[in-house]
Amino acid sequence: MIADVGAQLGLAYAFVEREVALSKRYWAWEIVWLVYGIVTSLSVAYIALGAPGLSGGSGDPALVSRFVLYLLVGTITWRFLGLIFEQMGETIAWERWEGTIEYTFMAPVPRLTHLLGMCAATLVRAVGFSVAILAAVALFVPVDLSHANVASALVLLATGAVAFIGLAIGSSVFPLLWTEKGLQMAYIVQAVVLLVSGVYYETTILPGWMQALSFISPATYVIRGMRDALLDGADLAAVWPNLWPALLVGAVSIPLGLRAFLWAERYAKRTGRLKRSG
Amino acid sequence: MAVQIREGVRTEKKTAALAASGVCKAFRPARVTPGGTTVRAVDSVSLSVWRGEIYGLLGANGSGKSTLIRLFSTLLTPDAGTVRVFGLDIDRDELAVKRLINRVSVEASFFKKLSAMENLVYAGRLYGVAPEESRPKIVSILRRLGIEDARMTEPLEKLSRGMQQKVAIARAFLSTPMLLLLDEPTTGLDIRSKREVQTFVRDLRDEHDATILLTTHDLDEAARLADRIGILHQGRLVAEGTALELAARHGGGSLEDVFMTLTGRRLDDADASEPERPT
């Protein structure tokens, strides 16, 4: 039993090692994404810094500092969750493009192990990027974390990662089913999640139908809870109202996403879609 | 589990490494394609490949060779019929079958920015071969295939098509498959590379007890390597036997003559006129 778990972990590690090797070889693109992430987050922070001047507000430094952190928490948390979504979604599309998809699916690796390995690789990248972006932004913009409850924030982030992994596995079904347009569909799903999850604003300002969507997006709860933890120092008990819905989405979306993926794999094998393109 | 399967099959004498019975595969056109018709890529194919045998599947482009290989390598599910690999059903015992097989396709598919060594270490891991075990093995196989040490750590995109194909063969060999599926492995290679690969394939069978199913549209290659040859035409297996048996059964002459008798065309002409069919 233990040997079997060890063997599966070894197999899963193959995907982590591969992704790290690919990141090294595509280092220039990694720098592009990193710079893009830093610049986007900084731009959002400067919007907060410049808001009092635009709105004719008081410019109270405490309020401005709070607004900067409010937006930064949203943008960096979204960056973290979005990276998980993108990379998992590209699991299939990337391998189609490289032409390795047939070899990956022919290998004697249980699909659960394959996806777990990809999730682990994705998490390593998302954590690395998010920490680097936060550190870089802090060099330019004053970030007041004096009231932050870091433990609560980390728990929320971990929960959000789990919930997003389920969604991302589900969305990677699109490239499996539609060889040419599947990835674009996955990106549209991601864009809608961004719109309805209150990344830069409260979801209460959204139209009713969007609020209904925000209700099922795990990002809504994770970002709201992260703000409570980092702006107001909320402990675990205080963030629980946002924690449990994210946990619930994760508990539902992971098995559902896996089931959808396995169904899509069978369908792709039946219809001849498990092949390279490009 | 994989070790048990391997030990089990190694102790048996006359074993069908691959047994296909009444296998059919058709591809329906996408709904958005006007006037598209269903293509019957593989039509009631039954064949057996015995353990230790090199079986050559000969056919023109679009005859169904690649579809058959993809069916045998678990990348496609048959519409009808059964496929067994060393007695294991490819559908029900998929994971166990995957441990016993490997495949080389006509296109050497790799992570192009990674080196041969990185690609092969990764491939080895997927088959449970640890890097400390795979690295020396990779060096040995690649040297034997004529790839210099310095090229092993270069990104694969910098290697020639022939070299990439040799790395693809090394990848398949690395997992010491009991059944190796070679889908036109020498297409596009120069004469020397072709010979090196053919010698390696023979050595692989002789030294490692591998069974090999080889698809080709190269008559010389089929005659040189295969113990038995099957001729596939429009998705159907129209003849099967040794080169001599086929010649005797179909009016004597060369393999080219046999092919022409059975399909009504020369292989070169058939390649030129057959439309590409879905694989």
JSON list of C-alpha atoms in Angstrom, two decimals, chain B residues 15-174:
[
{"chain": "B", "resi": 15, "resn": "THR", "atom": "CA", "xyz": [1.63, -16.84, -26.74]},
{"chain": "B", "resi": 16, "resn": "ALA", "atom": "CA", "xyz": [-0.33, -14.43, -28.86]},
{"chain": "B", "resi": 17, "resn": "ALA", "atom": "CA", "xyz": [1.33, -11.15, -28.00]},
{"chain": "B", "resi": 18, "resn": "LEU", "atom": "CA", "xyz": [-1.43, -9.38, -29.85]},
{"chain": "B", "resi": 19, "resn": "ALA", "atom": "CA", "xyz": [-4.77, -10.84, -30.87]},
{"chain": "B", "resi": 20, "resn": "ALA", "atom": "CA", "xyz": [-7.28, -8.68, -32.71]},
{"chain": "B", "resi": 21, "resn": "SER", "atom": "CA", "xyz": [-10.65, -10.07, -33.63]},
{"chain": "B", "resi": 22, "resn": "GLY", "atom": "CA", "xyz": [-13.19, -8.38, -35.90]},
{"chain": "B", "resi": 23, "resn": "VAL", "atom": "CA", "xyz": [-11.90, -4.91, -35.12]},
{"chain": "B", "resi": 24, "resn": "CYS", "atom": "CA", "xyz": [-13.80, -2.04, -36.75]},
{"chain": "B", "resi": 25, "resn": "LYS", "atom": "CA", "xyz": [-13.31, 1.70, -36.53]},
{"chain": "B", "resi": 26, "resn": "ALA", "atom": "CA", "xyz": [-15.22, 4.37, -38.40]},
{"chain": "B", "resi": 27, "resn": "PHE", "atom": "CA", "xyz": [-14.95, 8.13, -38.18]},
{"chain": "B", "resi": 28, "resn": "ARG", "atom": "CA", "xyz": [-17.98, 10.31, -38.60]},
{"chain": "B", "resi": 29, "resn": "PRO", "atom": "CA", "xyz": [-17.51, 13.79, -40.06]},
{"chain": "B", "resi": 30, "resn": "ALA", "atom": "CA", "xyz": [-17.94, 16.83, -37.87]},
{"chain": "B", "resi": 31, "resn": "ARG", "atom": "CA", "xyz": [-21.49, 18.19, -37.97]},
{"chain": "B", "resi": 32, "resn": "VAL", "atom": "CA", "xyz": [-20.24, 21.44, -39.44]},
{"chain": "B", "resi": 33, "resn": "THR", "atom": "CA", "xyz": [-18.63, 19.68, -42.44]},
{"chain": "B", "resi": 34, "resn": "PRO", "atom": "CA", "xyz": [-21.14, 19.75, -45.30]},
{"chain": "B", "resi": 35, "resn": "GLY", "atom": "CA", "xyz": [-21.29, 16.62, -47.41]},
{"chain": "B", "resi": 36, "resn": "GLY", "atom": "CA", "xyz": [-18.92, 14.67, -45.18]},
{"chain": "B", "resi": 37, "resn": "THR", "atom": "CA", "xyz": [-19.28, 10.92, -45.14]},
{"chain": "B", "resi": 38, "resn": "THR", "atom": "CA", "xyz": [-18.44, 8.36, -42.51]},
{"chain": "B", "resi": 39, "resn": "VAL", "atom": "CA", "xyz": [-15.04, 6.80, -43.18]},
{"chain": "B", "resi": 40, "resn": "ARG", "atom": "CA", "xyz": [-14.59, 3.16, -42.32]},
{"chain": "B", "resi": 41, "resn": "ALA", "atom": "CA", "xyz": [-10.89, 3.30, -41.46]},
{"chain": "B", "resi": 42, "resn": "VAL", "atom": "CA", "xyz": [-10.60, -0.24, -40.13]},
{"chain": "B", "resi": 43, "resn": "ASP", "atom": "CA", "xyz": [-13.03, -2.88, -41.33]},
{"chain": "B", "resi": 44, "resn": "SER", "atom": "CA", "xyz": [-13.32, -6.22, -39.50]},
{"chain": "B", "resi": 45, "resn": "VAL", "atom": "CA", "xyz": [-9.61, -6.79, -39.04]},
{"chain": "B", "resi": 46, "resn": "SER", "atom": "CA", "xyz": [-8.55, -9.98, -37.29]},
{"chain": "B", "resi": 47, "resn": "LEU", "atom": "CA", "xyz": [-4.90, -10.80, -36.81]},
{"chain": "B", "resi": 48, "resn": "SER", "atom": "CA", "xyz": [-2.56, -12.43, -34.34]},
{"chain": "B", "resi": 49, "resn": "VAL", "atom": "CA", "xyz": [1.06, -11.58, -33.69]},
{"chain": "B", "resi": 50, "resn": "TRP", "atom": "CA", "xyz": [3.00, -14.25, -31.89]},
{"chain": "B", "resi": 51, "resn": "ARG", "atom": "CA", "xyz": [5.41, -13.51, -29.10]},
{"chain": "B", "resi": 52, "resn": "GLY", "atom": "CA", "xyz": [8.89, -12.77, -30.44]},
{"chain": "B", "resi": 53, "resn": "GLU", "atom": "CA", "xyz": [7.60, -12.18, -33.95]},
{"chain": "B", "resi": 54, "resn": "ILE", "atom": "CA", "xyz": [8.12, -9.16, -36.18]},
{"chain": "B", "resi": 55, "resn": "TYR", "atom": "CA", "xyz": [4.86, -8.63, -38.03]},
{"chain": "B", "resi": 56, "resn": "GLY", "atom": "CA", "xyz": [4.88, -6.20, -40.92]},
{"chain": "B", "resi": 57, "resn": "LEU", "atom": "CA", "xyz": [1.67, -4.43, -41.82]},
{"chain": "B", "resi": 58, "resn": "LEU", "atom": "CA", "xyz": [1.92, -3.21, -45.37]},
{"chain": "B", "resi": 59, "resn": "GLY", "atom": "CA", "xyz": [-0.42, -0.70, -46.92]},
{"chain": "B", "resi": 60, "resn": "ALA", "atom": "CA", "xyz": [-0.70, 2.53, -48.83]},
{"chain": "B", "resi": 61, "resn": "ASN", "atom": "CA", "xyz": [-1.37, 5.88, -47.20]},
{"chain": "B", "resi": 62, "resn": "GLY", "atom": "CA", "xyz": [-4.92, 5.88, -45.86]},
{"chain": "B", "resi": 63, "resn": "SER", "atom": "CA", "xyz": [-5.21, 2.09, -45.78]},
{"chain": "B", "resi": 64, "resn": "GLY", "atom": "CA", "xyz": [-5.86, 2.12, -42.02]},
{"chain": "B", "resi": 65, "resn": "LYS", "atom": "CA", "xyz": [-2.39, 1.22, -40.71]},
{"chain": "B", "resi": 66, "resn": "SER", "atom": "CA", "xyz": [-2.06, 4.12, -38.31]},
{"chain": "B", "resi": 67, "resn": "THR", "atom": "CA", "xyz": [-5.64, 3.78, -37.08]},
{"chain": "B", "resi": 68, "resn": "LEU", "atom": "CA", "xyz": [-4.95, 0.14, -36.29]},
{"chain": "B", "resi": 69, "resn": "ILE", "atom": "CA", "xyz": [-1.78, 1.06, -34.40]},
{"chain": "B", "resi": 70, "resn": "ARG", "atom": "CA", "xyz": [-3.67, 3.74, -32.46]},
{"chain": "B", "resi": 71, "resn": "LEU", "atom": "CA", "xyz": [-6.33, 1.18, -31.58]},
{"chain": "B", "resi": 72, "resn": "PHE", "atom": "CA", "xyz": [-3.70, -1.25, -30.36]},
{"chain": "B", "resi": 73, "resn": "SER", "atom": "CA", "xyz": [-1.98, 1.44, -28.32]},
{"chain": "B", "resi": 74, "resn": "THR", "atom": "CA", "xyz": [-5.20, 2.37, -26.41]},
{"chain": "B", "resi": 75, "resn": "LEU", "atom": "CA", "xyz": [-5.49, 5.80, -28.06]},
{"chain": "B", "resi": 76, "resn": "LEU", "atom": "CA", "xyz": [-8.68, 4.81, -29.85]},
{"chain": "B", "resi": 77, "resn": "THR", "atom": "CA", "xyz": [-11.48, 2.51, -28.79]},
{"chain": "B", "resi": 78, "resn": "PRO", "atom": "CA", "xyz": [-12.80, 0.09, -31.40]},
{"chain": "B", "resi": 79, "resn": "ASP", "atom": "CA", "xyz": [-16.42, 0.37, -32.54]},
{"chain": "B", "resi": 80, "resn": "ALA", "atom": "CA", "xyz": [-16.57, -3.40, -32.67]},
{"chain": "B", "resi": 81, "resn": "GLY", "atom": "CA", "xyz": [-14.29, -6.34, -32.03]},
{"chain": "B", "resi": 82, "resn": "THR", "atom": "CA", "xyz": [-11.76, -7.12, -29.34]},
{"chain": "B", "resi": 83, "resn": "VAL", "atom": "CA", "xyz": [-8.04, -6.57, -28.93]},
{"chain": "B", "resi": 84, "resn": "ARG", "atom": "CA", "xyz": [-5.96, -8.56, -26.48]},
{"chain": "B", "resi": 85, "resn": "VAL", "atom": "CA", "xyz": [-2.34, -7.97, -25.56]},
{"chain": "B", "resi": 86, "resn": "PHE", "atom": "CA", "xyz": [-0.81, -11.03, -23.95]},
{"chain": "B", "resi": 87, "resn": "GLY", "atom": "CA", "xyz": [-4.32, -12.12, -23.08]},
{"chain": "B", "resi": 88, "resn": "LEU", "atom": "CA", "xyz": [-5.29, -8.79, -21.52]},
{"chain": "B", "resi": 89, "resn": "ASP", "atom": "CA", "xyz": [-8.22, -6.89, -22.95]},
{"chain": "B", "resi": 90, "resn": "ILE", "atom": "CA", "xyz": [-7.11, -3.40, -23.98]},
{"chain": "B", "resi": 91, "resn": "ASP", "atom": "CA", "xyz": [-10.34, -1.88, -22.74]},
{"chain": "B", "resi": 92, "resn": "ARG", "atom": "CA", "xyz": [-10.87, -3.70, -19.45]},
{"chain": "B", "resi": 93, "resn": "ASP", "atom": "CA", "xyz": [-7.18, -4.05, -18.50]},
{"chain": "B", "resi": 94, "resn": "GLU", "atom": "CA", "xyz": [-6.02, -0.79, -20.02]},
{"chain": "B", "resi": 95, "resn": "LEU", "atom": "CA", "xyz": [-3.42, 0.15, -17.43]},
{"chain": "B", "resi": 96, "resn": "ALA", "atom": "CA", "xyz": [-1.85, -3.32, -17.40]},
{"chain": "B", "resi": 97, "resn": "VAL", "atom": "CA", "xyz": [-1.73, -3.30, -21.21]},
{"chain": "B", "resi": 98, "resn": "LYS", "atom": "CA", "xyz": [-0.08, 0.11, -21.21]},
{"chain": "B", "resi": 99, "resn": "ARG", "atom": "CA", "xyz": [2.73, -1.29, -19.07]},
{"chain": "B", "resi": 100, "resn": "LEU", "atom": "CA", "xyz": [3.46, -3.89, -21.73]},
{"chain": "B", "resi": 101, "resn": "ILE", "atom": "CA", "xyz": [3.42, -1.76, -24.86]},
{"chain": "B", "resi": 102, "resn": "ASN", "atom": "CA", "xyz": [5.11, 1.22, -26.39]},
{"chain": "B", "resi": 103, "resn": "ARG", "atom": "CA", "xyz": [4.85, 2.91, -29.72]},
{"chain": "B", "resi": 104, "resn": "VAL", "atom": "CA", "xyz": [6.90, 4.89, -32.20]},
{"chain": "B", "resi": 105, "resn": "SER", "atom": "CA", "xyz": [4.88, 7.04, -34.56]},
{"chain": "B", "resi": 106, "resn": "VAL", "atom": "CA", "xyz": [5.85, 8.50, -37.88]},
{"chain": "B", "resi": 107, "resn": "GLU", "atom": "CA", "xyz": [6.31, 11.89, -36.21]},
{"chain": "B", "resi": 108, "resn": "ALA", "atom": "CA", "xyz": [8.85, 12.03, -33.42]},
{"chain": "B", "resi": 109, "resn": "SER", "atom": "CA", "xyz": [6.76, 13.88, -30.82]},
{"chain": "B", "resi": 110, "resn": "PHE", "atom": "CA", "xyz": [8.70, 15.49, -28.00]},
{"chain": "B", "resi": 111, "resn": "PHE", "atom": "CA", "xyz": [8.92, 18.60, -25.89]},
{"chain": "B", "resi": 112, "resn": "LYS", "atom": "CA", "xyz": [11.03, 20.34, -28.47]},
{"chain": "B", "resi": 113, "resn": "LYS", "atom": "CA", "xyz": [12.81, 22.74, -26.12]},
{"chain": "B", "resi": 114, "resn": "LEU", "atom": "CA", "xyz": [13.91, 19.91, -23.84]},
{"chain": "B", "resi": 115, "resn": "SER", "atom": "CA", "xyz": [16.95, 17.82, -24.64]},
{"chain": "B", "resi": 116, "resn": "ALA", "atom": "CA", "xyz": [16.89, 14.17, -25.62]},
{"chain": "B", "resi": 117, "resn": "MET", "atom": "CA", "xyz": [18.12, 13.33, -22.14]},
{"chain": "B", "resi": 118, "resn": "GLU", "atom": "CA", "xyz": [15.41, 15.40, -20.41]},
{"chain": "B", "resi": 119, "resn": "ASN", "atom": "CA", "xyz": [12.67, 13.97, -22.64]},
{"chain": "B", "resi": 120, "resn": "LEU", "atom": "CA", "xyz": [13.83, 10.43, -22.10]},
{"chain": "B", "resi": 121, "resn": "VAL", "atom": "CA", "xyz": [14.30, 10.74, -18.33]},
{"chain": "B", "resi": 122, "resn": "TYR", "atom": "CA", "xyz": [10.73, 12.06, -18.18]},
{"chain": "B", "resi": 123, "resn": "ALA", "atom": "CA", "xyz": [9.48, 9.22, -20.39]},
{"chain": "B", "resi": 124, "resn": "GLY", "atom": "CA", "xyz": [11.34, 6.74, -18.20]},
{"chain": "B", "resi": 125, "resn": "ARG", "atom": "CA", "xyz": [9.68, 8.12, -15.07]},
{"chain": "B", "resi": 126, "resn": "LEU", "atom": "CA", "xyz": [6.24, 7.61, -16.64]},
{"chain": "B", "resi": 127, "resn": "TYR", "atom": "CA", "xyz": [7.10, 3.93, -17.01]},
{"chain": "B", "resi": 128, "resn": "GLY", "atom": "CA", "xyz": [8.45, 3.69, -13.45]},
{"chain": "B", "resi": 129, "resn": "VAL", "atom": "CA", "xyz": [12.13, 3.85, -14.44]},
{"chain": "B", "resi": 130, "resn": "ALA", "atom": "CA", "xyz": [14.03, 6.04, -11.95]},
{"chain": "B", "resi": 131, "resn": "PRO", "atom": "CA", "xyz": [16.49, 8.60, -13.40]},
{"chain": "B", "resi": 132, "resn": "GLU", "atom": "CA", "xyz": [19.52, 6.87, -11.83]},
{"chain": "B", "resi": 133, "resn": "GLU", "atom": "CA", "xyz": [18.54, 3.76, -13.75]},
{"chain": "B", "resi": 134, "resn": "SER", "atom": "CA", "xyz": [17.41, 5.45, -16.94]},
{"chain": "B", "resi": 135, "resn": "ARG", "atom": "CA", "xyz": [20.33, 7.87, -17.50]},
{"chain": "B", "resi": 136, "resn": "PRO", "atom": "CA", "xyz": [23.05, 5.26, -18.22]},
{"chain": "B", "resi": 137, "resn": "LYS", "atom": "CA", "xyz": [20.55, 3.25, -20.23]},
{"chain": "B", "resi": 138, "resn": "ILE", "atom": "CA", "xyz": [19.64, 6.30, -22.32]},
{"chain": "B", "resi": 139, "resn": "VAL", "atom": "CA", "xyz": [23.29, 7.05, -23.05]},
{"chain": "B", "resi": 140, "resn": "SER", "atom": "CA", "xyz": [23.88, 3.45, -24.08]},
{"chain": "B", "resi": 141, "resn": "ILE", "atom": "CA", "xyz": [20.84, 3.28, -26.39]},
{"chain": "B", "resi": 142, "resn": "LEU", "atom": "CA", "xyz": [21.49, 6.64, -28.02]},
{"chain": "B", "resi": 143, "resn": "ARG", "atom": "CA", "xyz": [25.16, 5.81, -28.61]},
{"chain": "B", "resi": 144, "resn": "ARG", "atom": "CA", "xyz": [24.11, 2.55, -30.21]},
{"chain": "B", "resi": 145, "resn": "LEU", "atom": "CA", "xyz": [21.79, 4.49, -32.49]},
{"chain": "B", "resi": 146, "resn": "GLY", "atom": "CA", "xyz": [24.68, 6.70, -33.52]},
{"chain": "B", "resi": 147, "resn": "ILE", "atom": "CA", "xyz": [23.91, 9.83, -31.51]},
{"chain": "B", "resi": 148, "resn": "GLU", "atom": "CA", "xyz": [26.96, 11.55, -30.06]},
{"chain": "B", "resi": 149, "resn": "ASP", "atom": "CA", "xyz": [27.07, 12.37, -26.34]},
{"chain": "B", "resi": 150, "resn": "ALA", "atom": "CA", "xyz": [27.20, 16.12, -26.98]},
{"chain": "B", "resi": 151, "resn": "ARG", "atom": "CA", "xyz": [23.88, 16.02, -28.89]},
{"chain": "B", "resi": 152, "resn": "MET", "atom": "CA", "xyz": [22.06, 14.31, -26.02]},
{"chain": "B", "resi": 153, "resn": "THR", "atom": "CA", "xyz": [21.80, 17.50, -23.98]},
{"chain": "B", "resi": 154, "resn": "GLU", "atom": "CA", "xyz": [20.88, 19.83, -26.84]},
{"chain": "B", "resi": 155, "resn": "PRO", "atom": "CA", "xyz": [17.24, 20.89, -27.28]},
{"chain": "B", "resi": 156, "resn": "LEU", "atom": "CA", "xyz": [15.56, 18.37, -29.56]},
{"chain": "B", "resi": 157, "resn": "GLU", "atom": "CA", "xyz": [14.48, 21.07, -31.98]},
{"chain": "B", "resi": 158, "resn": "LYS", "atom": "CA", "xyz": [18.15, 21.42, -32.94]},
{"chain": "B", "resi": 159, "resn": "LEU", "atom": "CA", "xyz": [18.44, 17.76, -33.93]},
{"chain": "B", "resi": 160, "resn": "SER", "atom": "CA", "xyz": [17.73, 16.54, -37.45]},
{"chain": "B", "resi": 161, "resn": "ARG", "atom": "CA", "xyz": [14.52, 14.68, -38.26]},
{"chain": "B", "resi": 162, "resn": "GLY", "atom": "CA", "xyz": [16.47, 11.42, -38.43]},
{"chain": "B", "resi": 163, "resn": "MET", "atom": "CA", "xyz": [18.07, 11.98, -35.05]},
{"chain": "B", "resi": 164, "resn": "GLN", "atom": "CA", "xyz": [14.71, 12.86, -33.51]},
{"chain": "B", "resi": 165, "resn": "GLN", "atom": "CA", "xyz": [13.26, 9.65, -34.86]},
{"chain": "B", "resi": 166, "resn": "LYS", "atom": "CA", "xyz": [16.12, 7.71, -33.29]},
{"chain": "B", "resi": 167, "resn": "VAL", "atom": "CA", "xyz": [15.40, 9.40, -29.96]},
{"chain": "B", "resi": 168, "resn": "ALA", "atom": "CA", "xyz": [11.76, 8.34, -30.40]},
{"chain": "B", "resi": 169, "resn": "ILE", "atom": "CA", "xyz": [12.91, 4.76, -30.87]},
{"chain": "B", "resi": 170, "resn": "ALA", "atom": "CA", "xyz": [15.11, 5.06, -27.80]},
{"chain": "B", "resi": 171, "resn": "ARG", "atom": "CA", "xyz": [12.09, 6.30, -25.83]},
{"chain": "B", "resi": 172, "resn": "ALA", "atom": "CA", "xyz": [10.10, 3.25, -26.78]},
{"chain": "B", "resi": 173, "resn": "PHE", "atom": "CA", "xyz": [13.01, 0.93, -26.04]},
{"chain": "B", "resi": 174, "resn": "LEU", "atom": "CA", "xyz": [13.67, 2.53, -22.64]}
]
